[in-house]
Short mmCIF file of C-alpha atoms in Angstrom, two decimals:
data_model
loop_
_atom_site.label_atom_id
_atom_site.label_comp_id
_atom_site.label_asym_id
_atom_site.label_seq_id
_atom_site.Cartn_x
_atom_site.Cartn_y
_atom_site.Cartn_z
CA UNK A 1 112.41 90.26 73.85
CA UNK A 2 113.50 93.41 75.71
CA UNK A 3 117.02 93.43 77.10
CA UNK A 4 118.76 96.09 79.15
CA UNK A 5 122.46 95.76 79.33
CA UNK A 6 124.35 97.86 82.00
CA UNK A 7 122.05 100.71 81.44
CA UNK A 8 122.77 103.99 83.27
CA UNK A 9 120.82 107.26 83.10
CA UNK A 10 120.98 110.51 85.01
CA UNK A 11 118.55 113.39 84.96
CA UNK A 12 119.67 116.71 83.48
CA UNK A 13 120.47 117.97 86.98
CA UNK A 14 122.89 115.00 87.56
CA UNK A 15 120.69 112.89 89.79
CA UNK A 16 121.23 109.24 88.85
CA UNK A 17 117.96 107.53 87.99
CA UNK A 18 119.31 104.12 86.77
CA UNK A 19 122.62 102.71 87.61
CA UNK A 20 124.19 99.83 85.62
CA UNK A 21 120.79 98.06 85.26
CA UNK A 22 120.56 94.58 83.64
CA UNK A 23 117.14 93.23 82.87
CA UNK A 24 115.55 90.74 80.53
CA UNK A 25 111.86 90.73 79.69
CA UNK A 26 110.58 87.65 78.07
CA UNK A 27 107.75 87.38 75.60
CA UNK A 28 104.32 86.99 77.14
CA UNK A 29 105.53 87.74 80.64
CA UNK A 30 103.65 89.80 83.23
CA UNK A 31 106.26 91.76 85.14
CA UNK A 32 105.43 93.94 88.11
CA UNK A 33 107.68 96.73 89.05
CA UNK A 34 107.58 98.34 92.40
CA UNK A 35 109.74 100.91 94.28
CA UNK A 36 109.61 104.09 96.20
CA UNK A 37 109.15 107.50 94.50
CA UNK A 38 112.45 108.40 92.86
CA UNK A 39 113.67 104.73 92.68
CA UNK A 40 113.90 104.89 88.90
CA UNK A 41 110.65 103.05 87.96
CA UNK A 42 109.37 105.65 85.58
CA UNK A 43 112.71 106.17 83.99
CA UNK A 44 112.96 102.41 83.47
CA UNK A 45 109.50 102.49 81.82
CA UNK A 46 110.68 105.22 79.47
CA UNK A 47 113.82 103.27 78.72
CA UNK A 48 111.83 100.19 77.88
CA UNK A 49 109.70 102.06 75.46
CA UNK A 50 112.58 103.71 73.68
CA UNK A 51 111.41 107.21 74.76
CA UNK A 52 114.57 107.82 76.60
CA UNK A 53 117.96 106.56 75.51
CA UNK A 54 120.60 105.20 77.84
CA UNK A 55 123.64 107.36 78.49
CA UNK A 56 125.66 104.25 79.09
CA UNK A 57 124.93 100.52 78.20
CA UNK A 58 122.21 99.73 75.82
CA UNK A 59 118.48 98.78 75.46
CA UNK A 60 117.68 96.18 72.83
CA UNK A 61 114.06 95.79 71.87
CA UNK A 62 113.54 92.66 69.79
CA UNK A 63 117.06 92.99 68.51
CA UNK A 64 116.75 96.74 67.81
CA UNK A 65 119.06 99.26 69.62
CA UNK A 66 117.00 102.08 70.99
CA UNK A 67 119.88 104.50 70.21
CA UNK A 68 119.51 103.78 66.46
CA UNK A 69 117.07 106.50 65.12
CA UNK A 70 116.27 104.40 62.13
CA UNK A 71 114.71 101.72 64.37
CA UNK A 72 112.36 104.14 66.19
CA UNK A 73 109.28 103.74 64.01
CA UNK A 74 109.52 99.99 64.40
CA UNK A 75 110.08 100.21 68.12
CA UNK A 76 107.01 102.49 68.50
CA UNK A 77 104.91 99.81 66.81
CA UNK A 78 106.24 97.21 69.10
CA UNK A 79 106.06 98.88 72.54
CA UNK A 80 103.23 101.06 73.85
CA UNK A 81 103.14 102.99 77.15
CA UNK A 82 100.27 104.24 79.31
CA UNK A 83 100.76 106.84 82.06
CA UNK A 84 99.19 107.77 85.36
CA UNK A 85 97.09 110.68 84.17
CA UNK A 86 95.08 109.98 81.03
CA UNK A 87 94.26 113.56 80.39
CA UNK A 88 97.82 114.29 79.50
CA UNK A 89 97.70 111.68 76.77
CA UNK A 90 94.69 112.79 74.71
CA UNK A 91 95.22 114.44 71.37
CA UNK A 92 91.88 113.84 69.51
CA UNK A 93 88.47 115.73 69.78
CA UNK A 94 86.60 112.40 69.99
CA UNK A 95 87.66 109.05 71.47
CA UNK A 96 87.69 107.62 67.89
CA UNK A 97 89.93 110.30 66.59
CA UNK A 98 92.13 110.04 69.50
CA UNK A 99 92.58 106.32 68.89
CA UNK A 100 93.28 106.89 65.21
CA UNK A 101 96.21 109.24 65.90
CA UNK A 102 98.67 106.44 66.80
CA UNK A 103 98.04 104.25 63.71
CA UNK A 104 97.87 107.29 61.43
CA UNK A 105 101.38 108.35 62.61
CA UNK A 106 102.66 104.83 62.03
CA UNK A 107 101.41 105.23 58.34
CA UNK A 108 98.79 102.45 58.54
CA UNK A 109 96.30 102.47 55.66
CA UNK A 110 92.81 103.95 56.27
CA UNK A 111 91.35 100.47 56.23
CA UNK A 112 93.88 99.19 58.77
CA UNK A 113 93.27 102.30 61.01
CA UNK A 114 89.57 101.62 61.02
CA UNK A 115 90.21 98.06 61.97
CA UNK A 116 92.67 98.88 64.65
CA UNK A 117 90.45 101.57 66.23
CA UNK A 118 87.45 99.19 66.18
CA UNK A 119 89.54 96.49 67.86
CA UNK A 120 90.88 98.73 70.49
CA UNK A 121 87.42 100.07 71.34
CA UNK A 122 86.08 96.54 71.61
CA UNK A 123 89.05 95.40 73.78
CA UNK A 124 88.44 98.21 76.26
CA UNK A 125 84.65 98.21 76.16
CA UNK A 126 84.58 101.86 74.90
CA UNK A 127 82.39 101.31 71.76
CA UNK A 128 79.57 103.46 73.08
CA UNK A 129 81.85 106.34 73.84
CA UNK A 130 83.56 106.54 70.46
CA UNK A 131 82.01 109.83 69.55
CA UNK A 132 82.43 111.50 73.01
CA UNK A 133 85.27 113.93 73.75
CA UNK A 134 87.85 112.07 75.75
CA UNK A 135 87.96 114.91 78.21
CA UNK A 136 84.32 114.31 79.25
CA UNK A 137 85.00 110.69 80.31
CA UNK A 138 85.27 109.60 83.94
CA UNK A 139 88.70 108.71 85.36
CA UNK A 140 88.22 105.07 84.74
CA UNK A 141 86.87 105.48 81.19
CA UNK A 142 89.59 108.06 80.49
CA UNK A 143 92.27 105.50 81.47
CA UNK A 144 90.64 102.87 79.31
CA UNK A 145 90.64 105.33 76.45
CA UNK A 146 94.35 106.03 76.96
CA UNK A 147 94.99 102.40 77.00
CA UNK A 148 92.83 101.94 73.83
CA UNK A 149 94.90 104.60 72.11
CA UNK A 150 97.96 102.55 72.64
CA UNK A 151 96.29 99.22 71.67
CA UNK A 152 95.21 100.82 68.36
CA UNK A 153 98.90 100.62 67.35
CA UNK A 154 98.78 96.79 67.92
CA UNK A 155 101.91 96.66 70.14
CA UNK A 156 103.30 93.38 71.42
CA UNK A 157 104.48 94.85 74.64
CA UNK A 158 102.56 97.23 76.92
CA UNK A 159 104.02 99.30 79.71
CA UNK A 160 101.79 100.73 82.43
CA UNK A 161 103.08 103.40 84.76
CA UNK A 162 100.85 103.72 87.78
CA UNK A 163 97.72 103.64 85.65
CA UNK A 164 95.40 102.90 88.45
CA UNK A 165 96.78 105.07 91.24
CA UNK A 166 94.39 107.98 90.69
CA UNK A 167 91.31 105.84 90.16
CA UNK A 168 88.69 104.70 92.57
CA UNK A 169 88.98 100.96 93.43
CA UNK A 170 86.13 99.87 91.27
CA UNK A 171 87.60 101.56 88.10
CA UNK A 172 90.99 100.33 89.07
CA UNK A 173 89.75 96.79 89.10
CA UNK A 174 88.02 97.12 85.70
CA UNK A 175 91.19 98.62 84.17
CA UNK A 176 93.16 95.72 85.75
CA UNK A 177 90.77 93.17 84.24
CA UNK A 178 91.38 94.55 80.71
CA UNK A 179 95.12 94.38 81.31
CA UNK A 180 94.93 90.81 82.57
CA UNK A 181 92.90 89.83 79.52
CA UNK A 182 95.52 91.32 77.15
CA UNK A 183 98.09 89.27 79.03
CA UNK A 184 96.16 86.10 78.54
CA UNK A 185 95.97 86.90 74.87
CA UNK A 186 99.69 86.83 74.83
CA UNK A 187 100.77 90.44 75.19
CA UNK A 188 103.81 91.14 77.25
CA UNK A 189 103.06 93.45 80.19
CA UNK A 190 105.26 95.63 82.31
CA UNK A 191 103.18 96.95 85.20
CA UNK A 192 104.51 99.71 87.55
CA UNK A 193 102.49 100.28 90.71
CA UNK A 194 102.60 101.11 94.46
CA UNK A 195 99.69 98.83 95.07
CA UNK A 196 101.24 95.35 95.68
CA UNK A 197 97.74 93.78 95.73
CA UNK A 198 97.53 94.30 92.02
CA UNK A 199 100.58 92.05 91.49
CA UNK A 200 99.30 88.90 93.17
CA UNK A 201 99.09 87.06 89.79
CA UNK A 202 102.19 88.56 88.18
CA UNK A 203 104.87 86.13 86.74
CA UNK A 204 107.70 88.12 88.24
CA UNK A 205 108.20 91.10 90.47
CA UNK A 206 111.12 93.55 90.32
CA UNK A 207 111.91 95.69 93.34
CA UNK A 208 113.72 98.86 92.41
CA UNK A 209 115.75 101.02 94.87
CA UNK A 210 118.09 103.86 93.97
CA UNK A 211 118.13 103.03 90.26
CA UNK A 212 119.04 99.33 90.90
CA UNK A 213 117.17 96.05 90.98
CA UNK A 214 117.02 95.29 94.67
CA UNK A 215 114.93 92.06 94.64
CA UNK A 216 113.57 89.95 91.86
CA UNK A 217 111.24 86.91 91.88
CA UNK A 218 107.79 85.37 91.88
CA UNK A 219 105.20 87.34 93.96
CA UNK A 220 105.02 84.53 96.45
CA UNK A 221 108.70 84.79 97.36
CA UNK A 222 108.96 88.62 97.06
CA UNK A 223 105.93 89.11 99.36
CA UNK A 224 107.37 86.85 101.97
CA UNK A 225 110.75 88.56 101.90
CA UNK A 226 110.99 90.49 105.14
CA UNK A 227 113.44 92.89 103.55
CA UNK A 228 110.40 94.25 101.59
CA UNK A 229 109.10 95.83 104.83
CA UNK A 230 112.38 97.33 105.76
CA UNK A 231 112.49 98.94 102.28
CA UNK A 232 109.26 100.78 103.31
CA UNK A 233 106.69 98.66 101.40
CA UNK A 234 103.21 97.98 102.72
CA UNK A 235 102.49 94.28 102.24
CA UNK A 236 98.84 93.52 101.27
CA UNK A 237 97.07 92.92 104.66
CA UNK A 238 95.96 89.38 103.76
CA UNK A 239 99.45 88.29 102.87
CA UNK A 240 100.77 89.80 106.04
CA UNK A 241 98.14 88.02 108.02
CA UNK A 242 98.95 84.69 106.24
CA UNK A 243 102.72 85.22 106.96
CA UNK A 244 101.90 85.91 110.66
CA UNK A 245 99.56 82.84 110.91
CA UNK A 246 102.36 80.66 109.43
CA UNK A 247 104.52 81.45 112.46
CA UNK A 248 101.64 80.15 114.56
CA UNK A 249 101.32 76.96 112.69
CA UNK A 250 98.34 77.98 110.51
CA UNK A 251 99.22 77.60 106.85
CA UNK A 252 97.20 79.48 104.25
CA UNK A 253 98.33 78.61 100.67
CA UNK A 254 99.50 81.48 98.55
CA UNK A 255 96.58 81.24 96.06
CA UNK A 256 94.08 81.70 98.92
CA UNK A 257 95.51 85.07 99.98
CA UNK A 258 94.18 86.62 96.76
CA UNK A 259 90.82 87.79 98.14
CA UNK A 260 89.00 88.05 101.58
CA UNK A 261 86.57 85.41 100.24
CA UNK A 262 89.16 82.82 99.37
CA UNK A 263 91.06 83.42 102.59
CA UNK A 264 87.87 83.08 104.76
CA UNK A 265 86.98 79.90 102.74
CA UNK A 266 90.39 78.39 103.62
CA UNK A 267 90.05 79.17 107.31
CA UNK A 268 86.73 77.44 107.25
CA UNK A 269 88.16 74.45 105.48
CA UNK A 270 90.98 74.28 108.04
CA UNK A 271 88.92 74.61 111.13
CA UNK A 272 85.50 73.05 110.25
CA UNK A 273 86.89 69.81 108.75
CA UNK A 274 85.24 66.84 110.43
CA UNK B 1 80.48 124.56 117.71
CA UNK B 2 80.16 122.11 114.86
CA UNK B 3 79.60 121.93 111.19
CA UNK B 4 75.81 121.28 110.69
CA UNK B 5 73.93 120.28 107.57
CA UNK B 6 70.21 120.12 107.85
CA UNK B 7 68.12 118.57 105.17
CA UNK B 8 70.55 119.55 102.43
CA UNK B 9 70.00 118.66 98.82
CA UNK B 10 72.13 119.72 95.80
CA UNK B 11 71.93 119.13 92.04
CA UNK B 12 74.42 119.82 89.30
CA UNK B 13 73.38 121.83 86.16
CA UNK B 14 70.08 122.83 87.85
CA UNK B 15 67.28 123.71 85.42
CA UNK B 16 69.12 122.35 82.33
CA UNK B 17 68.47 118.99 80.52
CA UNK B 18 71.71 117.80 82.16
CA UNK B 19 70.38 118.28 85.76
CA UNK B 20 71.71 115.52 88.03
CA UNK B 21 70.79 115.11 91.62
CA UNK B 22 74.02 114.76 93.57
CA UNK B 23 72.89 114.93 97.26
CA UNK B 24 69.51 114.32 98.83
CA UNK B 25 68.30 115.10 102.36
CA UNK B 26 71.64 115.23 104.01
CA UNK B 27 71.59 115.70 107.87
CA UNK B 28 75.04 115.69 109.26
CA UNK B 29 76.98 117.02 112.36
CA UNK B 30 80.69 117.21 112.58
CA UNK B 31 82.27 118.26 115.84
CA UNK B 32 85.60 119.94 116.36
CA UNK B 33 88.42 117.47 116.91
CA UNK B 34 86.78 114.57 115.24
CA UNK B 35 88.50 112.35 112.57
CA UNK B 36 85.82 111.67 110.00
CA UNK B 37 85.96 109.47 106.90
CA UNK B 38 83.50 110.15 104.10
CA UNK B 39 83.18 106.82 102.19
CA UNK B 40 81.15 105.60 99.25
CA UNK B 41 81.49 104.42 95.71
CA UNK B 42 82.38 106.87 92.87
CA UNK B 43 79.51 109.15 92.02
CA UNK B 44 77.96 108.77 95.53
CA UNK B 45 78.41 112.45 96.22
CA UNK B 46 81.46 112.52 98.40
CA UNK B 47 83.36 115.37 96.77
CA UNK B 48 80.17 117.28 96.28
CA UNK B 49 79.54 117.10 99.98
CA UNK B 50 82.98 118.55 100.86
CA UNK B 51 82.40 121.53 98.51
CA UNK B 52 79.26 122.37 100.58
CA UNK B 53 81.31 122.65 103.76
CA UNK B 54 83.20 125.66 102.44
CA UNK B 55 80.70 127.32 100.39
CA UNK B 56 82.07 126.40 96.94
CA UNK B 57 78.56 124.93 96.29
CA UNK B 58 75.42 126.35 97.80
CA UNK B 59 72.69 123.91 98.82
CA UNK B 60 69.58 123.86 96.76
CA UNK B 61 67.54 123.29 99.82
CA UNK B 62 68.41 122.98 103.51
CA UNK B 63 71.03 124.78 105.57
CA UNK B 64 74.75 124.45 106.00
CA UNK B 65 76.34 126.15 108.97
CA UNK B 66 80.01 126.31 110.13
CA UNK B 67 80.09 127.24 113.83
CA UNK B 68 76.80 128.96 113.12
CA UNK B 69 78.10 130.92 110.21
CA UNK B 70 77.20 130.92 106.51
CA UNK B 71 79.94 128.81 104.89
CA UNK B 72 80.52 131.32 102.07
CA UNK B 73 81.24 134.11 104.64
CA UNK B 74 84.87 135.21 104.98
CA UNK B 75 84.87 134.34 108.72
CA UNK B 76 83.70 130.74 107.94
CA UNK B 77 86.27 130.35 105.08
CA UNK B 78 89.03 130.99 107.63
CA UNK B 79 87.79 128.15 109.79
CA UNK B 80 87.90 125.56 106.91
CA UNK B 81 90.97 124.37 105.20
CA UNK B 82 90.63 122.40 101.94
CA UNK B 83 93.17 120.08 100.35
CA UNK B 84 92.21 118.43 97.03
CA UNK B 85 93.29 115.17 95.49
CA UNK B 86 95.83 116.56 93.10
CA UNK B 87 97.84 119.04 95.18
CA UNK B 88 99.47 120.47 91.96
CA UNK B 89 96.12 121.95 91.01
CA UNK B 90 95.99 124.21 94.06
CA UNK B 91 99.60 125.44 93.96
CA UNK B 92 100.29 128.61 92.02
CA UNK B 93 103.12 130.65 93.64
CA UNK B 94 106.81 130.83 92.75
CA UNK B 95 108.17 129.59 96.02
CA UNK B 96 106.93 127.27 98.85
CA UNK B 97 107.03 130.16 101.29
CA UNK B 98 104.78 132.34 99.07
CA UNK B 99 102.40 129.46 98.66
CA UNK B 100 101.97 128.88 102.38
CA UNK B 101 101.95 132.63 103.16
CA UNK B 102 99.23 133.35 100.54
CA UNK B 103 96.34 132.55 102.81
CA UNK B 104 97.29 134.42 105.94
CA UNK B 105 98.39 137.53 103.79
CA UNK B 106 95.12 137.37 102.03
CA UNK B 107 93.23 137.43 105.35
CA UNK B 108 95.17 140.56 106.30
CA UNK B 109 97.58 139.18 108.85
CA UNK B 110 100.84 141.10 109.21
CA UNK B 111 104.07 139.96 107.61
CA UNK B 112 105.49 138.99 110.99
CA UNK B 113 102.34 137.07 112.00
CA UNK B 114 102.31 135.36 108.56
CA UNK B 115 105.92 134.41 108.92
CA UNK B 116 105.21 132.81 112.20
CA UNK B 117 102.28 130.91 110.75
CA UNK B 118 104.35 129.62 107.82
CA UNK B 119 106.98 128.22 110.23
CA UNK B 120 104.34 126.68 112.40
CA UNK B 121 102.62 125.02 109.32
CA UNK B 122 105.84 123.55 107.77
CA UNK B 123 106.67 122.11 111.28
CA UNK B 124 103.21 120.47 111.47
CA UNK B 125 103.75 118.80 108.03
CA UNK B 126 107.49 118.12 108.67
CA UNK B 127 108.72 120.12 105.68
CA UNK B 128 112.31 121.32 106.08
CA UNK B 129 113.03 125.07 106.19
CA UNK B 130 115.38 124.65 103.28
CA UNK B 131 112.32 123.84 101.09
CA UNK B 132 110.74 127.20 101.56
CA UNK B 133 112.73 128.79 98.73
CA UNK B 134 111.98 125.99 96.32
CA UNK B 135 109.65 126.10 93.39
CA UNK B 136 106.57 124.05 94.41
CA UNK B 137 106.28 122.52 91.00
CA UNK B 138 109.83 121.00 91.34
CA UNK B 139 108.72 118.95 94.31
CA UNK B 140 107.65 115.26 94.45
CA UNK B 141 104.02 114.36 94.77
CA UNK B 142 104.30 113.64 98.51
CA UNK B 143 106.07 117.00 99.06
CA UNK B 144 103.52 118.93 97.00
CA UNK B 145 100.77 117.23 99.08
CA UNK B 146 102.53 118.50 102.27
CA UNK B 147 102.84 122.06 100.89
CA UNK B 148 99.10 122.08 100.09
CA UNK B 149 98.49 120.76 103.62
CA UNK B 150 100.65 123.43 105.15
CA UNK B 151 98.90 126.12 103.09
CA UNK B 152 95.64 125.08 104.56
CA UNK B 153 97.10 124.86 108.03
CA UNK B 154 98.51 128.40 107.93
CA UNK B 155 95.07 129.75 108.53
CA UNK B 156 94.87 127.66 111.70
CA UNK B 157 91.51 126.13 110.53
CA UNK B 158 89.17 124.38 112.95
CA UNK B 159 88.22 121.95 110.18
CA UNK B 160 90.51 120.40 107.74
CA UNK B 161 88.70 118.93 104.71
CA UNK B 162 90.56 116.58 102.43
CA UNK B 163 89.67 114.77 99.19
CA UNK B 164 91.74 111.68 98.69
CA UNK B 165 94.91 113.15 100.17
CA UNK B 166 97.08 110.09 99.84
CA UNK B 167 96.21 108.71 96.35
CA UNK B 168 99.13 108.56 93.96
CA UNK B 169 101.85 108.68 96.85
CA UNK B 170 104.25 105.92 97.52
CA UNK B 171 103.86 103.98 100.77
CA UNK B 172 106.35 106.13 102.68
CA UNK B 173 104.67 109.28 101.48
CA UNK B 174 101.33 107.91 102.45
CA UNK B 175 102.33 106.92 105.94
CA UNK B 176 103.93 110.36 106.36
CA UNK B 177 100.77 112.17 105.53
CA UNK B 178 98.64 109.79 107.68
CA UNK B 179 100.90 110.56 110.70
CA UNK B 180 100.76 114.24 110.02
CA UNK B 181 96.97 114.24 109.87
CA UNK B 182 96.83 112.33 113.11
CA UNK B 183 98.99 114.83 114.73
CA UNK B 184 96.81 117.74 113.45
CA UNK B 185 93.76 115.95 114.83
CA UNK B 186 95.42 115.46 118.19
CA UNK B 187 95.92 119.19 118.44
CA UNK B 188 92.17 119.69 118.25
CA UNK B 189 91.46 120.29 114.46
CA UNK B 190 88.69 118.31 112.99
CA UNK B 191 90.04 116.17 109.98
CA UNK B 192 87.34 115.27 107.46
CA UNK B 193 88.55 113.12 104.59
CA UNK B 194 87.01 111.53 101.46
CA UNK B 195 88.86 108.43 100.84
CA UNK B 196 88.95 105.01 99.13
CA UNK B 197 92.15 104.03 100.89
CA UNK B 198 90.59 102.19 103.78
CA UNK B 199 93.72 100.23 104.68
CA UNK B 200 95.64 103.50 105.40
CA UNK B 201 92.82 105.53 106.93
CA UNK B 202 90.69 103.03 108.90
CA UNK B 203 92.88 102.97 112.04
CA UNK B 204 92.47 106.80 112.28
CA UNK B 205 88.77 107.22 111.60
CA UNK B 206 86.60 107.85 114.62
CA UNK B 207 83.43 108.45 112.66
CA UNK B 208 82.28 107.32 109.29
CA UNK B 209 79.79 108.91 106.92
CA UNK B 210 78.80 106.54 104.18
CA UNK B 211 77.14 107.96 101.10
CA UNK B 212 75.12 105.87 98.69
CA UNK B 213 73.63 107.47 95.61
CA UNK B 214 73.61 110.91 97.12
CA UNK B 215 72.07 109.88 100.49
CA UNK B 216 73.67 109.08 103.84
CA UNK B 217 73.56 105.36 104.23
CA UNK B 218 75.36 105.30 107.49
CA UNK B 219 76.71 107.88 109.96
CA UNK B 220 78.28 106.87 113.27
CA UNK B 221 81.29 105.33 114.97
CA UNK B 222 83.76 103.03 113.29
CA UNK B 223 82.71 100.19 115.70
CA UNK B 224 79.09 100.41 114.84
CA UNK B 225 79.83 100.64 111.08
CA UNK B 226 81.81 97.35 111.27
CA UNK B 227 79.25 95.60 113.54
CA UNK B 228 76.47 96.53 111.18
CA UNK B 229 78.40 95.02 108.29
CA UNK B 230 78.53 98.10 106.02
CA UNK B 231 80.83 98.27 103.07
CA UNK B 232 83.42 99.21 101.83
CA UNK B 233 85.73 97.49 104.34
CA UNK B 234 89.55 97.30 104.59
CA UNK B 235 90.78 93.81 103.54
CA UNK B 236 91.04 92.23 107.08
CA UNK B 237 87.61 93.40 108.18
CA UNK B 238 86.27 92.20 104.87
CA UNK B 239 87.78 88.79 105.56
CA UNK B 240 86.36 88.76 109.10
CA UNK B 241 82.90 89.51 107.66
CA UNK B 242 83.32 86.60 105.23
CA UNK B 243 84.07 84.30 108.20
CA UNK B 244 81.01 85.62 109.88
CA UNK B 245 78.94 84.97 106.77
CA UNK B 246 80.22 81.43 106.83
CA UNK B 247 78.90 80.87 110.36
CA UNK B 248 82.05 81.23 112.37
CA UNK B 249 81.77 83.10 115.65
CA UNK B 250 84.01 86.21 114.91
CA UNK B 251 84.39 89.67 116.25
CA UNK B 252 83.37 91.83 113.34
CA UNK B 253 85.06 94.95 114.74
CA UNK B 254 88.53 93.52 113.99
CA UNK B 255 90.45 95.24 111.16
CA UNK B 256 94.19 94.95 111.85
CA UNK B 257 96.54 92.03 111.23
CA UNK B 258 97.39 91.65 114.95
CA UNK B 259 93.74 91.48 116.09
CA UNK B 260 92.84 89.12 113.27
CA UNK B 261 95.73 86.87 114.32
CA UNK B 262 94.38 86.77 117.81
CA UNK B 263 90.80 86.14 116.63
CA UNK B 264 91.83 83.31 114.31
CA UNK B 265 93.91 81.55 116.97
CA UNK B 266 90.88 81.83 119.24
CA UNK B 267 88.82 80.20 116.57
CA UNK B 268 91.43 77.50 116.23
CA UNK B 269 91.38 76.66 119.90
CA UNK B 270 87.53 76.46 119.91
CA UNK B 271 87.02 74.62 116.65
CA UNK B 272 90.37 73.19 115.58
CA UNK B 273 90.59 70.59 118.49
CA UNK B 274 88.44 68.05 116.77
CA UNK B 275 90.49 68.46 113.67
CA UNK B 276 93.65 67.61 115.51
CA UNK B 277 92.15 64.59 117.16
CA UNK B 278 91.11 63.31 113.78
CA UNK B 279 94.68 63.48 112.69
#
């Protein structure tokens, strides 16, 4: 569905951000991308959405080359992107107007625009805020509104660049719930984060380092890869505990490391069995 | 001398239809050299509380004193350094040097004294001297956070107050700032931080202030916070609490992977023997 072929990109000052990157994203996948600051994650996100064009190699989005300007409107409809700070993404005076901006630009009919806006409001639970100014929303609601603005264009594929990193845990979890629901409905999700705990249920994780893909695999295998620690990542504590327990002969299945409750449940099962 | 809050209340938009009570009957004492975590859900009043420490907000009722001084006095402002969540919001100079020197110059220290303080501050936050001529806005998030921290430290504050200082940073940037804060604390400055990042901060916190709907729900040592089962908790402590809830005899003060391993192996040797015999 999205394919990067030997993509390279350097910033204007010459710092390489992506080097010879190959990557295929399949329809309906939930891909997590992790990496240090400056490892190329955000540049990758911009490449995947056609907002940046490769200097070498090519990015194909459903058969369309992002370097071909005539394909851009079609690409815009297909891929949506949400960034870290919602305030930088608002354009409308009210939430509703803000959501209508995207579909209007894509030349949807007024009827379609109304439908798309209503759907996006429903999907993010923002119906009651439709007449509010987006700037008066809380951090979590603001991020939902930014997400709704993208959903209103009915994209197939959604890219999230550290969307929960500035939110309190509660709001972060509710934004994450919405994203997971969209994934279950069949949307393709590319999710960039520093918080590995959010990627427990991802289909695949890609670890970026210096503009290259360093590791790639299911969360289960990525998180048990010791090289992750040497690369400077913090493993989720419960996964780290499960890994340490394994070396002492206590096996906690992967699914049980998802929450403190399921972890404790498993320990009880193991030790209290009669 | 400490920071003292006595029976402090504060409301937003006082005497308007939008009036909202943010803090109620806060009694609090923070000593020099303590590492204090201010915890609580969003809207609990955490950030509001920090803004009372340095006189940005004035209490509606009650008293705030910093070493016996009115927090909005010039003398008190020199004692309290503030660093906010988005460091970029508090940077405004053309170079990192000017940024860090702004405070001391503003307080009337000589150029020479200021220069000494700038160098001392960048050393404390491990910023390289070559960074001093850079434009602060060209820095990465972690570097900006360190410049904001250095600016606060250049006044050699007795109290460093931080609001979510490590959100948005990558793991390396986070650990860096945490180490720096611990060093600052070791040198005798009180570090008071609002945080949701319990995994990162918990090992450093000596004292916890938990706010719930504008009131203090708990104030005391980390040990007693854990023993009494307050939340939020870092993941490991949360798991230990869940074991306790399920009737297992566990030590609730455990919050690190190493200690949890030891605890679980202990449980295994007490409880797990039957299990093995059955097999």
